Short mmCIF file of C-alpha atoms in Angstrom, two decimals:
data_model
loop_
_atom_site.label_atom_id
_atom_site.label_comp_id
_atom_site.label_asym_id
_atom_site.label_seq_id
_atom_site.Cartn_x
_atom_site.Cartn_y
_atom_site.Cartn_z
CA ALA A 282 -7.79 14.99 -1.85
CA LYS A 283 -9.86 16.08 -4.52
CA GLU A 284 -7.16 16.35 -6.41
CA ALA A 285 -4.56 13.50 -6.04
CA ALA A 286 -8.00 11.53 -6.97
CA LEU A 287 -8.07 13.79 -10.14
CA LYS A 288 -5.04 12.71 -11.47
CA ILE A 289 -6.13 9.38 -10.84
CA VAL A 290 -8.42 9.20 -13.38
CA GLU A 291 -5.81 11.18 -15.77
CA SER A 292 -3.33 9.06 -14.87
CA LEU A 293 -5.32 5.59 -15.45
CA GLY A 294 -7.95 6.83 -18.66
CA GLY A 295 -10.79 6.62 -16.13
CA SER A 296 -12.66 5.23 -13.34
CA PRO A 297 -10.21 2.92 -11.28
CA ASP A 298 -11.86 -0.72 -9.69
CA LEU A 299 -10.16 0.36 -5.24
CA ALA A 300 -8.18 2.92 -4.17
CA VAL A 301 -6.94 3.54 -0.67
CA ALA A 302 -5.94 6.56 0.83
CA PHE A 303 -4.36 7.50 4.29
CA PHE A 304 -4.09 10.82 6.49
CA THR A 305 -2.78 12.25 9.12
CA PRO A 306 -4.50 13.10 12.15
CA ASP A 307 -4.66 16.97 10.40
CA HIS A 308 -7.48 15.18 8.40
CA ILE A 309 -9.59 13.51 11.18
CA GLU A 310 -11.92 16.34 10.87
CA ASP A 311 -12.30 16.18 7.30
CA ALA A 312 -12.98 12.42 6.88
CA HIS A 313 -16.36 12.86 5.36
CA GLN A 314 -15.16 15.74 2.73
CA ILE A 315 -12.23 12.69 1.80
CA THR A 316 -14.11 10.34 1.63
CA ASP A 317 -17.75 11.81 -0.66
CA GLY A 318 -14.81 13.68 -2.60
CA VAL A 319 -12.67 10.39 -3.47
CA ASN A 320 -16.01 8.13 -3.91
CA ARG A 321 -17.83 10.76 -6.50
CA LEU A 322 -14.86 11.23 -8.67
CA LEU A 323 -13.49 7.72 -8.71
CA ASP A 324 -16.27 5.97 -8.74
CA CYS A 325 -14.76 2.86 -8.02
CA GLU A 326 -15.95 -1.10 -6.51
CA ALA A 327 -14.31 -0.23 -3.54
CA PHE A 328 -12.56 2.39 -1.72
CA VAL A 329 -11.26 2.31 2.20
CA GLY A 330 -8.64 4.30 4.37
CA CYS A 331 -7.29 5.61 7.13
CA SER A 332 -6.16 7.60 9.56
CA SER A 333 -2.23 7.84 10.41
CA SER A 334 0.56 9.74 12.37
CA SER A 335 2.64 9.52 8.80
CA LEU A 336 3.06 8.28 5.68
CA ILE A 337 4.27 7.67 2.43
CA GLY A 338 3.35 10.09 -1.00
CA ASN A 339 4.93 10.47 -4.57
CA GLY A 340 8.10 8.02 -2.66
CA THR A 341 8.21 9.98 -0.28
CA GLU A 342 8.07 9.61 3.47
CA HIS A 343 5.85 12.80 5.92
CA VAL A 344 6.49 12.29 9.41
CA SER A 345 5.10 15.63 10.35
CA GLY A 346 2.44 18.06 8.80
CA PRO A 347 -0.78 17.26 7.05
CA GLY A 348 -1.16 14.66 4.68
CA LEU A 349 -2.40 12.99 1.98
CA SER A 350 -1.84 9.58 0.00
CA LEU A 351 -4.33 8.53 -2.25
CA TRP A 352 -4.09 4.75 -4.45
CA ALA A 353 -5.43 3.34 -6.92
CA ALA A 354 -6.54 0.69 -9.17
CA ARG A 355 -7.35 -1.08 -12.12
CA LEU A 356 -7.92 -5.03 -11.04
CA PRO A 357 -9.62 -7.00 -14.89
CA GLY A 358 -11.38 -9.34 -14.01
CA SER A 359 -11.41 -9.66 -10.38
CA ARG A 360 -13.60 -9.37 -7.65
CA VAL A 361 -13.16 -6.30 -5.33
CA GLN A 362 -15.05 -6.01 -3.04
CA ALA A 363 -15.12 -3.39 0.78
CA PHE A 364 -15.51 -5.02 4.47
CA ASP A 365 -16.00 -3.61 7.65
CA LEU A 366 -15.97 -5.27 10.18
CA GLN A 367 -17.86 -4.86 13.58
CA LEU A 368 -17.77 -6.61 16.84
CA THR A 369 -21.66 -6.86 18.42
CA SER A 370 -20.95 -8.70 21.84
CA GLY A 371 -24.58 -11.81 21.80
CA GLU A 372 -25.27 -13.53 25.33
CA GLU A 373 -22.45 -15.46 26.21
CA ARG A 374 -19.84 -14.19 23.53
CA ARG A 375 -18.85 -11.64 21.41
CA TYR A 376 -19.39 -11.47 17.88
CA VAL A 377 -17.76 -9.98 14.26
CA ARG A 378 -19.40 -9.28 11.79
CA GLY A 379 -18.69 -7.92 7.94
CA TRP A 380 -16.26 -10.48 7.14
CA PRO A 381 -16.93 -11.60 3.69
CA ASP A 382 -18.14 -15.62 2.56
CA VAL A 383 -14.22 -15.79 0.89
CA GLY A 384 -11.93 -18.91 0.29
CA PRO A 385 -8.81 -19.41 1.21
CA GLU A 386 -7.98 -18.62 -2.97
CA ALA A 387 -8.30 -15.10 -1.98
CA SER A 388 -6.15 -11.93 -1.03
CA ALA A 389 -7.86 -9.10 1.14
CA VAL A 390 -6.13 -6.30 3.35
CA LEU A 391 -6.98 -5.62 7.01
CA LEU A 392 -6.57 -2.07 8.71
CA ALA A 393 -7.73 -2.41 11.98
CA ASP A 394 -7.89 0.31 15.67
CA PRO A 395 -6.03 -2.74 17.61
CA LYS A 396 -7.34 -0.76 21.03
CA SER A 397 -11.18 -0.90 19.53
CA PHE A 398 -10.70 -4.45 17.29
CA PRO A 399 -9.56 -7.74 19.14
CA ILE A 400 -7.22 -9.15 16.11
CA ASP A 401 -6.21 -11.62 18.10
CA PRO A 402 -8.74 -13.83 18.37
CA PHE A 403 -10.23 -12.85 15.03
CA LEU A 404 -7.58 -14.54 13.00
CA ASN A 405 -8.21 -17.32 14.72
CA SER A 406 -11.21 -17.56 14.57
CA LEU A 407 -9.77 -17.64 10.69
CA ARG A 408 -7.96 -20.01 10.94
CA GLU A 409 -9.89 -22.38 12.89
CA GLY A 410 -13.00 -21.90 10.74
CA GLY A 411 -10.37 -23.18 8.01
CA ARG A 412 -11.65 -20.66 4.77
CA TYR A 413 -9.45 -17.08 5.33
CA PRO A 414 -7.13 -15.92 2.68
CA THR A 415 -3.98 -14.50 2.63
CA LEU A 416 -3.97 -11.57 4.83
CA VAL A 417 -1.64 -7.84 4.80
CA GLY A 418 -2.73 -5.16 6.58
CA GLY A 419 -2.23 -2.91 9.58
CA LEU A 420 -2.40 -1.42 13.28
CA LEU A 421 -3.00 1.84 13.26
CA SER A 422 -1.36 4.29 15.59
CA SER A 423 -2.81 7.89 15.09
CA PRO A 424 -3.73 10.09 17.77
CA PRO A 425 -5.70 11.23 19.19
CA ALA A 426 -8.54 9.03 17.32
CA PRO A 427 -8.45 6.64 14.83
CA CYS A 428 -10.18 7.91 12.18
CA LEU A 429 -11.40 5.05 9.22
CA LEU A 430 -12.79 5.20 6.22
CA VAL A 431 -14.72 1.79 3.69
CA ASP A 432 -17.58 3.03 0.80
CA GLY A 433 -18.69 5.89 1.66
CA ILE A 434 -18.68 6.14 5.95
CA VAL A 435 -16.11 6.92 8.56
CA LYS A 436 -15.52 5.78 11.63
CA ASN A 437 -13.44 5.67 14.06
CA SER A 438 -13.65 1.97 15.27
CA GLY A 439 -13.14 -1.65 14.47
CA ALA A 440 -11.79 -2.32 11.43
CA VAL A 441 -11.87 -2.12 6.85
CA GLY A 442 -10.50 -3.37 4.48
CA PHE A 443 -10.68 -4.96 1.32
CA VAL A 444 -11.33 -9.18 -0.91
CA LEU A 445 -9.23 -8.98 -4.04
CA ASP A 446 -10.52 -12.89 -5.88
CA GLY A 447 -9.90 -14.08 -8.85
CA ALA A 448 -7.59 -12.79 -12.03
CA ALA A 449 -5.34 -9.71 -10.15
#
């Protein structure tokens, strides 16, 4: 992670606005070190990541063995905001907390654990509210357990992602 982050800083000539990490289950035990190291070295506005059973990096797909892929970008004129979605229970309903206040002009990337996050009800609630951005992403499938990263936090359930709003 340190090597990848230093290459990014060198190639961009400074800190990116956004960074996204994907890593194989071999690195779940090191997730705190990955997020701490990347956050410290890149000093970006938003950082998210997740474990994945396979990944793509340097133009190659890695389907077995340890691996880490780190992507970063500068997005001049854009607002970048990471989010951490959590499911909480009320008296009669369950609620998703952490969704940023953005409208349809924004774009978002969502990385979710399908076992712990109600993706269909969540997407339906966004549609019903009428203020949802263009949304892309994926569902985690990394045994033995999922691992999500968001701005220095490591979690094993829910969903994380980022929103882009503005000139990008």
